[in-house]
XYZ file of C-alpha atoms in Angstrom:
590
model
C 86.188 100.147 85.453
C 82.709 101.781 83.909
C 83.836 104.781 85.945
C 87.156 105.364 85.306
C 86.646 104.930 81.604
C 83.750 107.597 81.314
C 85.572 109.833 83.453
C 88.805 109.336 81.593
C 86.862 109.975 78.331
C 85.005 113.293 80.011
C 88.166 114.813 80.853
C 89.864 113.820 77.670
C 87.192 116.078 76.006
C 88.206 118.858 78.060
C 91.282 118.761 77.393
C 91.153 118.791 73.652
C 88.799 122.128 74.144
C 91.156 124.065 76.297
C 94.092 123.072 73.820
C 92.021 124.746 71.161
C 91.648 127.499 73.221
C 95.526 127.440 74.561
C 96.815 127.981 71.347
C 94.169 130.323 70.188
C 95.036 132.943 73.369
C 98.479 132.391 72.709
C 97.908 133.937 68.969
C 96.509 136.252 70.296
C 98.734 137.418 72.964
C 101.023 137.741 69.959
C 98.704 139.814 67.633
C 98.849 142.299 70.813
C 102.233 142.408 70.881
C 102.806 143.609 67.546
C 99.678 145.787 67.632
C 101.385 147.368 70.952
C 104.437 147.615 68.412
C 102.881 149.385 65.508
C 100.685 151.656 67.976
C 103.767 153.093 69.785
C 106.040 153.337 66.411
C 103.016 155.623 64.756
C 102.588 157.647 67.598
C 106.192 158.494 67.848
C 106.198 159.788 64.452
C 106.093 163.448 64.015
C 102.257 164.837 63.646
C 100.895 161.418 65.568
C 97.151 161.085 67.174
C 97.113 160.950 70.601
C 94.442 157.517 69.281
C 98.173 155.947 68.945
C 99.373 156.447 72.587
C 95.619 155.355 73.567
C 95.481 152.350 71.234
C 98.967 150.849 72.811
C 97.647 151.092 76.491
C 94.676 149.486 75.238
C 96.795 146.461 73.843
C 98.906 146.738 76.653
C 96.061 146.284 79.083
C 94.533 143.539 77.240
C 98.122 142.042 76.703
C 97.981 141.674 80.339
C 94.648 140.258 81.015
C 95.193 137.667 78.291
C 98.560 136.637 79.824
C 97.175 135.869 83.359
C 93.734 133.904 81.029
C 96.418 132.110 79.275
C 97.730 130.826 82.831
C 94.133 129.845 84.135
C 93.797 127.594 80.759
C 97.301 126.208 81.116
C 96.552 124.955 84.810
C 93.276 124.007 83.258
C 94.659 121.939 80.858
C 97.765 120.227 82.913
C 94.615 119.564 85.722
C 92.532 117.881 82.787
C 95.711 115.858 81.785
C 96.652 114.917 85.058
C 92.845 113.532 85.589
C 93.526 111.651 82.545
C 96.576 110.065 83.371
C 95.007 109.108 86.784
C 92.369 107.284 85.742
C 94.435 105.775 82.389
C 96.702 104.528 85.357
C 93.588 102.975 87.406
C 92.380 100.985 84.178
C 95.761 99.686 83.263
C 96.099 98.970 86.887
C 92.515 96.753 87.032
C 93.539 95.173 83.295
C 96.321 93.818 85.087
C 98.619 95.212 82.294
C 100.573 97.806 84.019
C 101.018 98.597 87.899
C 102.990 102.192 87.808
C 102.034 102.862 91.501
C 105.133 103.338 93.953
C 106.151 100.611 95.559
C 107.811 101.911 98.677
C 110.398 99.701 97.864
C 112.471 101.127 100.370
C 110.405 100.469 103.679
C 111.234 97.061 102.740
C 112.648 95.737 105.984
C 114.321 91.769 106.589
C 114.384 92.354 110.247
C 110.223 93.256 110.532
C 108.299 90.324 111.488
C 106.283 89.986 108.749
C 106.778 93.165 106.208
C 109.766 90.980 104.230
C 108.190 87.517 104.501
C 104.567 89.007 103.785
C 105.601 91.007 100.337
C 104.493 94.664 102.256
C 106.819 96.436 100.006
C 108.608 96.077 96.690
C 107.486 95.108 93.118
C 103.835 93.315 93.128
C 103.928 94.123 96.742
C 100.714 94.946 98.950
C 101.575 98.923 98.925
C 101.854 99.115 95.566
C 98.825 97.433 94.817
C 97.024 99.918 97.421
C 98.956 103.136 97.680
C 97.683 106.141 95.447
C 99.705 108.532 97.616
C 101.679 111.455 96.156
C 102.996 113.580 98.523
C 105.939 112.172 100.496
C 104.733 112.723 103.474
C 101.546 110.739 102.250
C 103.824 107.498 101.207
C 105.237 107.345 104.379
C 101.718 107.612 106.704
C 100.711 104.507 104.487
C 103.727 102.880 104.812
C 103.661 103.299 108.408
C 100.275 101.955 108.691
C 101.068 98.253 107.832
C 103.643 97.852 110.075
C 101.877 97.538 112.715
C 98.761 96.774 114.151
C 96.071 99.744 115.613
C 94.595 99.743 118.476
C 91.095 98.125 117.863
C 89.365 102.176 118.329
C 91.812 103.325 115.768
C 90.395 100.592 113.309
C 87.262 101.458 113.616
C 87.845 104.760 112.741
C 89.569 103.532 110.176
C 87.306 101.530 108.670
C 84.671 104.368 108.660
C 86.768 106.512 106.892
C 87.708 103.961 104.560
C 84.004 103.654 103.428
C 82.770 107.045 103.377
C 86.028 108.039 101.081
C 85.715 105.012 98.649
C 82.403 107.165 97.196
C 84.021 109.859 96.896
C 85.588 109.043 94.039
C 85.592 112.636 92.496
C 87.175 114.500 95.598
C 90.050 111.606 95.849
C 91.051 111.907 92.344
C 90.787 115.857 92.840
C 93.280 115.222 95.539
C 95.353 112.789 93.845
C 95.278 115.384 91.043
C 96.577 118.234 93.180
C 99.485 116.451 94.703
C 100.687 114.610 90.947
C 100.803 117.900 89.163
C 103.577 119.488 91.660
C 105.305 116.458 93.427
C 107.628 116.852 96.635
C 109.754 114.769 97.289
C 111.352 113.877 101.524
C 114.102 116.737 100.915
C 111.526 119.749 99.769
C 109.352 118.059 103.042
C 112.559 118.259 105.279
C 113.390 121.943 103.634
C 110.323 123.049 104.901
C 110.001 121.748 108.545
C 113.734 122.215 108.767
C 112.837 126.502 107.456
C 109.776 125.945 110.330
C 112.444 125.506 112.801
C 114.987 128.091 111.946
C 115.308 131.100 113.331
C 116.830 134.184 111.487
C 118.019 137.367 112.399
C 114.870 139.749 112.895
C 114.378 143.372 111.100
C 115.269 146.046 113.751
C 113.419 148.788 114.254
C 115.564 151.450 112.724
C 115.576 148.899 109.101
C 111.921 149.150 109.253
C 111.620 152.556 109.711
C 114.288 152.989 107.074
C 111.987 150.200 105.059
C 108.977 152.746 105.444
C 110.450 156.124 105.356
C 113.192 155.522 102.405
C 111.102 154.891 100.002
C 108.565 157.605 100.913
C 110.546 160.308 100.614
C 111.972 158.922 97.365
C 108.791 158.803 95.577
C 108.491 162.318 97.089
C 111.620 163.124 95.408
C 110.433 162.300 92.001
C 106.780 163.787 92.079
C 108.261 167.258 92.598
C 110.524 166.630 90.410
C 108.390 166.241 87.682
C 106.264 168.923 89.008
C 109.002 171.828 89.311
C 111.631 170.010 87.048
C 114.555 171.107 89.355
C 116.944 168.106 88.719
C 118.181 168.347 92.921
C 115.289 166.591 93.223
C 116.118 163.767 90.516
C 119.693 163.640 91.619
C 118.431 163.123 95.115
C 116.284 160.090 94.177
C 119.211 158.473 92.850
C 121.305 158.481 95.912
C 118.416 157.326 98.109
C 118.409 154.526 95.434
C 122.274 153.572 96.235
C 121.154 154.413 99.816
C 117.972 151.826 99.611
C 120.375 148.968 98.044
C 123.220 150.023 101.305
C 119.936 149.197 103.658
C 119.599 145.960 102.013
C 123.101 144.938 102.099
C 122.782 145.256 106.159
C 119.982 141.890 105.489
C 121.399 140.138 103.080
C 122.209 137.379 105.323
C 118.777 136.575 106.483
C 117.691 137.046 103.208
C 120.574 134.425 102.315
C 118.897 131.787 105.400
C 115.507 132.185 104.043
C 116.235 131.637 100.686
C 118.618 129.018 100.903
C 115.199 127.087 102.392
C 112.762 128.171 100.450
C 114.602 128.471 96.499
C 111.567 126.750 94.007
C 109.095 125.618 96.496
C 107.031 128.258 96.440
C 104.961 126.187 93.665
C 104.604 122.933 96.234
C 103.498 124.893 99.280
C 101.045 126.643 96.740
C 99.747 122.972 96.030
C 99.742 122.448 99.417
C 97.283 125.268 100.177
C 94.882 123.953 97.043
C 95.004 120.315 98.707
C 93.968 121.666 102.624
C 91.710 123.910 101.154
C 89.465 120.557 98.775
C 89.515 119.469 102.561
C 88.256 121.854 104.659
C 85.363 122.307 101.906
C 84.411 118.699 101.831
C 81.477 117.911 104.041
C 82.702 114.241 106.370
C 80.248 112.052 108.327
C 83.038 109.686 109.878
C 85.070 110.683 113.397
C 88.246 110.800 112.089
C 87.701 112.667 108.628
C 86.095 115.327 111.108
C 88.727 115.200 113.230
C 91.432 115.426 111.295
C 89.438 118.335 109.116
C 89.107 120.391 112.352
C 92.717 120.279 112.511
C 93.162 123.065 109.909
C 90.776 125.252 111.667
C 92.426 126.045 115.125
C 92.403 129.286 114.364
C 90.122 131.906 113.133
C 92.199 131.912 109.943
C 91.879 128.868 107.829
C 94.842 126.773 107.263
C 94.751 127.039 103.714
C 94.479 130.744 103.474
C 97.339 130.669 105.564
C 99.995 128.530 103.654
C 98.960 129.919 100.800
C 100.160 133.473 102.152
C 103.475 131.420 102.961
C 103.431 130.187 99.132
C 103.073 134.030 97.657
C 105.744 135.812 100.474
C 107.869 132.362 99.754
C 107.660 133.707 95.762
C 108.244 137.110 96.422
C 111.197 136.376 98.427
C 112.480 133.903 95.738
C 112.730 136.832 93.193
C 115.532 137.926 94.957
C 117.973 136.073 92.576
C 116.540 138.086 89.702
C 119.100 140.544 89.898
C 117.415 143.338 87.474
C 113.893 142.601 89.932
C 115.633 143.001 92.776
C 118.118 146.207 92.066
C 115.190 147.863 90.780
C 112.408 146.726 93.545
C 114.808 147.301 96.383
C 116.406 150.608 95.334
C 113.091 152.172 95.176
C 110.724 150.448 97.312
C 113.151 148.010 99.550
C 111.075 145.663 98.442
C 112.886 142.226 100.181
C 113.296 144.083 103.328
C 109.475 144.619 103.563
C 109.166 140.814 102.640
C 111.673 139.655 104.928
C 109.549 141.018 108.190
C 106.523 139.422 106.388
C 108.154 136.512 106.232
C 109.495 136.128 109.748
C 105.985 137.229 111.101
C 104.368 134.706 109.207
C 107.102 132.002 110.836
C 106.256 133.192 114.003
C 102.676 132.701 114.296
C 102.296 130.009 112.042
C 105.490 127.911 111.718
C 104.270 125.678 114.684
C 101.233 124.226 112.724
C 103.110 123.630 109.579
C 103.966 119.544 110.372
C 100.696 119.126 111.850
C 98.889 120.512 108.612
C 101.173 118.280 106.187
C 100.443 115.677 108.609
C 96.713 116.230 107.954
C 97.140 115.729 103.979
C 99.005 112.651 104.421
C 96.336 111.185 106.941
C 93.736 111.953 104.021
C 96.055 110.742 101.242
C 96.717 107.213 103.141
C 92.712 106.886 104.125
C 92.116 107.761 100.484
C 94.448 105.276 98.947
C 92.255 102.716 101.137
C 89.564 104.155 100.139
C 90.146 103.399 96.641
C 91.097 100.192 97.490
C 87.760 99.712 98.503
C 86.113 101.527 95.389
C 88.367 98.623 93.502
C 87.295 95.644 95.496
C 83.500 95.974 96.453
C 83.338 92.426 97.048
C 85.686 92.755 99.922
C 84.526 92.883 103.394
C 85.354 95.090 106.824
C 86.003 92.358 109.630
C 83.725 92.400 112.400
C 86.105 92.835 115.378
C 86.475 91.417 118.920
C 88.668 90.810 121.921
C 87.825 86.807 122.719
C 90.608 85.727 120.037
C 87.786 84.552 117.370
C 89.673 84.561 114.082
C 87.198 83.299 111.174
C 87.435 84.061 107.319
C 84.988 82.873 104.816
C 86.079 82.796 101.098
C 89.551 83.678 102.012
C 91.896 84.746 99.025
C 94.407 86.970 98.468
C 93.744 90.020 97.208
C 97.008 90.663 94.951
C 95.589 87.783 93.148
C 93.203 87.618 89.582
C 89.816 88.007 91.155
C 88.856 86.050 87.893
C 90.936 83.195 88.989
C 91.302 83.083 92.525
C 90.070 80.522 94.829
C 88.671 81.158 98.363
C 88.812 79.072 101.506
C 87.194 78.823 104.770
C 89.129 78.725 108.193
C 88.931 79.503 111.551
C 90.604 79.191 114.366
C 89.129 77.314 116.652
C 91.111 75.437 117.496
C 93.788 78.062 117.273
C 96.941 76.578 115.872
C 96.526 75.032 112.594
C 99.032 72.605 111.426
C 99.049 72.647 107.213
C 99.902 70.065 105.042
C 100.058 69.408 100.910
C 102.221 68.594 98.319
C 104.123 71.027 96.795
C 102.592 74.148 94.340
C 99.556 72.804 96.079
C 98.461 76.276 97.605
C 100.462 76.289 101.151
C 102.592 79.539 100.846
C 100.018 81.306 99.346
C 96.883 80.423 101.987
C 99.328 81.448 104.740
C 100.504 84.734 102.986
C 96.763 85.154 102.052
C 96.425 84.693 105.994
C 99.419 87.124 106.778
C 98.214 89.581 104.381
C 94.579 90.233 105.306
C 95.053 90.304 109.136
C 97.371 92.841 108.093
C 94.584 94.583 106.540
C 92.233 94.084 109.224
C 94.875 95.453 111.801
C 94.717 98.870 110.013
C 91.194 99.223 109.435
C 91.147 97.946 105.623
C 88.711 95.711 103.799
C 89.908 92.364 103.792
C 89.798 89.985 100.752
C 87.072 87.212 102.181
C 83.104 87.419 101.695
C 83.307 87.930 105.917
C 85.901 87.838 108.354
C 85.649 88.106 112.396
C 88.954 89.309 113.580
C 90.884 89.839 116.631
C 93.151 91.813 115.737
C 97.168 91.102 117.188
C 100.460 91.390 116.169
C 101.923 89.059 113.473
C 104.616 87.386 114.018
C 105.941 85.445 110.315
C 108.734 82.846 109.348
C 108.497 82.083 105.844
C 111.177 83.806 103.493
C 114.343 84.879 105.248
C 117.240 85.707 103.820
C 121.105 84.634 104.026
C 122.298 87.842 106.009
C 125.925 87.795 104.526
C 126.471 91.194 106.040
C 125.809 89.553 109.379
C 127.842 86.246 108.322
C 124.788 84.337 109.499
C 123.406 81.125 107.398
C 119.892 81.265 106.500
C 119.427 78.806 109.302
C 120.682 80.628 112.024
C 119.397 84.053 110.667
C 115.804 81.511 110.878
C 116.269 80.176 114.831
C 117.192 83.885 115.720
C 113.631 84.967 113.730
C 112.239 81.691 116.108
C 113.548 82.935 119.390
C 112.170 86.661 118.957
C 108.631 84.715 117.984
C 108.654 83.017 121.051
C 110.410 85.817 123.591
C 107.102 88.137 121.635
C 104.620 85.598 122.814
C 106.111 85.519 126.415
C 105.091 88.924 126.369
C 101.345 88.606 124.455
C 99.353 87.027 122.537
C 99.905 86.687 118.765
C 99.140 85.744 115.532
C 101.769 83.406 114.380
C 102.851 81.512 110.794
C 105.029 79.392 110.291
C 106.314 78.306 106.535
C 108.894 75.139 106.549
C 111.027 75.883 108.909
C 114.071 74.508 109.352
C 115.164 73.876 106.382
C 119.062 73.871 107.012
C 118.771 70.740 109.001
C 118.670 66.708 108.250
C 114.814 65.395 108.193
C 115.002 64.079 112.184
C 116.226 66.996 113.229
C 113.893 69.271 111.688
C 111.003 67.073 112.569
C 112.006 67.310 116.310
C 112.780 71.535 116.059
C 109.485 71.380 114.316
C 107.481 69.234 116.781
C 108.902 71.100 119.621
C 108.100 74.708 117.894
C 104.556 73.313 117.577
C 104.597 72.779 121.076
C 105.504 75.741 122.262
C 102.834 77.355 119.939
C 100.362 75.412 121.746
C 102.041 76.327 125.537
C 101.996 80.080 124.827
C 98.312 80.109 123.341
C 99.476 81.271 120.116
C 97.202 81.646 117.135
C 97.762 80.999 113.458
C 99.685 78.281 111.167
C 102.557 76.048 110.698
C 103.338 74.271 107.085
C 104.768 71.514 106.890
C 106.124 68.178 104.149
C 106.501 66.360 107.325
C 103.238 64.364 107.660
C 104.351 62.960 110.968
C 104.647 65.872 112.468
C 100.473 66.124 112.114
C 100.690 63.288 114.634
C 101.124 65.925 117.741
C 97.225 66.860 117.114
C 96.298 64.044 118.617
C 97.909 64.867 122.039
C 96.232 68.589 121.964
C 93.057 68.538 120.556
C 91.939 71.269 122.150
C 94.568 73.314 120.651
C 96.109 71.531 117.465
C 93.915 70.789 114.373
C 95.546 69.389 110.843
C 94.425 71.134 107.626
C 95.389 69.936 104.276
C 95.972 71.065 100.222
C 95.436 67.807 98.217
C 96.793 67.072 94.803
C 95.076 64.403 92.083
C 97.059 62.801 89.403
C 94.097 62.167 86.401
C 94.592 61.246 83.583
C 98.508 61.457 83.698
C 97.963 65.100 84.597
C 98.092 66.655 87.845
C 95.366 68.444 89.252
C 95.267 71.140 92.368
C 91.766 72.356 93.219
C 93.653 74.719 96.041
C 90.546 74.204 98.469
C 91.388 73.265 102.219
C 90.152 70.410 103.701
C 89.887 69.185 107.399
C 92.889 66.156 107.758
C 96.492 65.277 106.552
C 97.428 65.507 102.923
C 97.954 61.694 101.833
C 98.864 62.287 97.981
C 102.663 63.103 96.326
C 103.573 65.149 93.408
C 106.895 65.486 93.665
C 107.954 62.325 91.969
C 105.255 61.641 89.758
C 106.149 65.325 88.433
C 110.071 64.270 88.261
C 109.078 60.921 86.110
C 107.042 62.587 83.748
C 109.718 65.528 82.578
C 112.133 62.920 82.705
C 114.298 64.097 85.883
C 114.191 60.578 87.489
């Protein structure tokens, strides 16, 4: 919190100077104007100084060194504000008061086997609490991440990436900065790949000789014109003007194909080149940070320099629909023709590594987001990893949760199917999505909320929350047997991390003891890991018959003084007290 304040308050200074500055340039900028003004109406009265014409270049000249100062302070000043905003964001965020974070609401997925039941996406959801992405591109590499789980090499990549990024708190926001102040969106991504992949109709050889020659000979035209002052020459440079604009016409559809891609993105790519270029000038210790670093230098060109050329010939091209720019520019110089075979040479060396450097800044942006995670929650750990099935967690929580308030737990699995029991709001849903949750985390390489973890990690298999699939014309029982079937066809297949919340519910209570018993069983014949919950206390009997694989695990409830209690700690055994009645009696239900 200490940081984000000071830094909030450091840039907040800055910003307040460069205003004051702002607006003093900009009165300035107008003072030249009407000093440019004055100059050129004295000196075109009769008798003027030559001092006149002199004194209006000279304001003219300074006019346009202020103008492109007054830019460098307004990017300045939006950079400042956008720092601001960032970290105004992260204390809100930490407060608890205000979560404006994306939520990649629309990931959200009923079918996944865990993503719905788990709260991945949405409001209050995992991403949101983690994701600090802001290119597109970005969002969906970190939405991508937890819906599956890595290959154990890729997590410990991960996980050193992770760490070395969460101190680097300045470059992150730097990056975070870059990517808020010009956002894309998936269409401007799609534009761009979809322009990468295009082809247009090339510049011949005669149009570029045309191109070259044209507009010599035009110039030409007018220097000896003002030299001998024969007007043949000045009536010749206006038909190879209408002759220039003719040569244009014959390009006018590529012109058209490019620019329907490129119209207003010129800005984004720009911001594109700013973000590769913060990377390729940081200095990385982990594998993949180098790795995905090198990426952008394949060639001998860097990758910023690059698609920042594709930025400025994108801009230039853009002008096009200024029609006064482009009579003027093309009748003399052809200006969109030269462009155009700029542009397609760019395209055809370069166009191939376009995805694979966006793909690059939304690899960083998705490590960073973790990273900050991190930087958030220094009290979370990396799980040590393995390949023996040893799941442990000590101080267990999770981490969406008031780290002022929440309670940790102890478990492992040893044995490896836990059967959980306790009354209800005693703590059930949320130790299993706690559960759910950070071997979610551990499966991409994150910290996990728990002073230390050992983790194997597998995939995660969930029934907790589904949904009445009305679409489908399936009850939420049958829509939860068809989520039990692809469980168990899953751990046919491999091993897997299973839990189990309740389940079914649509059924009378001998019924749904017997489904459950016999799911419990089947847990236990396929060697799966992980949790059931259950009201039914004797279903807890089956642990006799498997000790080696079945252990019971309780949340207990006290009733003292007429009030009831829940300490949410897990104990070894079978929850023996009820708080269901004694909470109807006493607000009169029953």
């Amino acid at each position: 919190m200490q940081y984000y304040t000071s830094r909030k308050q450091k840039f907040e200074a800055q910003l307040s100077a460069l205003k004051i500055k702002y607006n003093q340039i900009s009165i300035l900028r107008l003072l030249l104007i009407v000093l440019c003004f004055i100059s050129g109406y004295y000196y075109l009265q009769p008798g003027s100084n030559i001092l006149y014409l002199t004194a209006m270049a000279l304001c003219i000249i300074a006019f346009i060194y202020v103008m492109r100062y007054h830019s460098v302070l307004a990017r300045r000043k939006l950079h400042a504000a956008t720092i601001v905003a960032i970290n105004d964001d992260e204390i809100n965020f930490l407060k608890r008061e205000k979560n404006t974070f994306d939520n990649g609401a629309e990931y959200t997925d009923h079918k996944h086997s865990y993503l719905y039941d788990l709260d991945i996406f949405g409001t209050h959801s995992l991403f949101q609490h983690i994701n600090r992405t802001e290119t597109w591109k970005g969002k969906d590499v970190l939405a991508s991440l937890f819906k599956k789980v890595l290959p154990q090499e890729q997590i410990t990549d991960n996980q050193e990436a992770i760490k070395e990024l969460a101190d680097k708190t300045d470059w992150r926001q730097e990056i975070t900065a870059l990517g808020r102040i010009k956002k894309d969106d998936k269409a401007i991504y799609n534009k761009l790949i979809d322009w990468s992949n295009s082809r247009s109709k090339a510049v011949t050889f005669l149009q570029n000789i045309i191109a070259v020659v044209s507009p010599f000979i035009l110039v030409a035209c007018f220097v000896t014109y003002l030299i001998t002052d024969n007007t043949a020459f000045f009536s010749a440079c206006g038909y190879l003007f209408v002759f220039n604009l003719i040569c244009l016409s014959t390009v006018s559809k590529s012109i058209k194909a490019e620019v329907n891609y490129i119209t207003e993105i010129d800005e984004i790519i720009h911001n594109y080149s700013l973000i590769i270029k913060s990377i390729e000038n940081e200095k990385f210790n982990s594998a993949k940070l180098n790795k995905l670093k090198n990426q952008l230098y394949q060639e001998t060109i860097p990758a910023s320099r690059r698609i920042k050329k594709l930025a400025e010939l994108f801009s230039r091209m853009d002008s096009i629909g200024n029609l006064f720019a482009a009579v003027l520019f093309n009748g003399l110089f052809l200006f969109h023709i030269h462009t155009l075979k700029s542009l397609q040479g760019w395209k055809e060396k370069n166009a191939k590594n376009i995805e694979g450097w966006l793909n690059v800044i939304a690899e960083v942006e998705a490590l960073s987001s973790l990273g900050n995670f991190y930087y958030n929650n220094k009290g979370f750990v990396f799980p040590q990893l393995n390949t023996q099935n040893k799941i442990s967690f000590k101080n267990l929580a999770h981490p969406l949760l008031n780290p002022d308030t929440r309670i940790g737990n102890d478990i492992d699995f040893e044995p490896h199917f836990t059967i959980l029991t306790g009354s209800n709001m005693s703590g059930k849903s949320t130790f299993l999505r706690s559960l759910g949750v950070n071997m979610v985390l551990a499966g991409i390489g994150a910290p996990v909320c728990a002073s230390s973890a050992v983790v194997h990690p597998l995939p995660i298999l969930v029934s907790m929350r589904l949904s009445d699939s009305l679409s489908d014309s399936e009850s939420y029982f049958f829509a939860e047997v068809k989520r039990l079937k692809e469980i168990m066809e899953k751990l046919d297949k491999k091993q897997c991390f299973v839990l189990l919340d309740e389940i079914l519910r649509g059924t009378n209570s001998d019924d749904k003891r017997a489904g459950t018993i016999g799911v419990i069983k089947k847990m236990v014949e396929k060697n799966a890991l992980g949790a059931i919950a259950t009201h039914d206390i004797e279903v807890c009997n089956i642990a006799a018959d498997f000790p080696h694989a079945l252990i019971n695990r309780c949340f207990e409830v006290e009733i003292n003084k007429g009030e009831l209690y829940f300490d949410y700690k897990l104990r070894n055994g079978v929850c023996r007290n009820k708080s269901a009645t004694f909470l109807m009696e006493k607000m009169d239900v029953i």
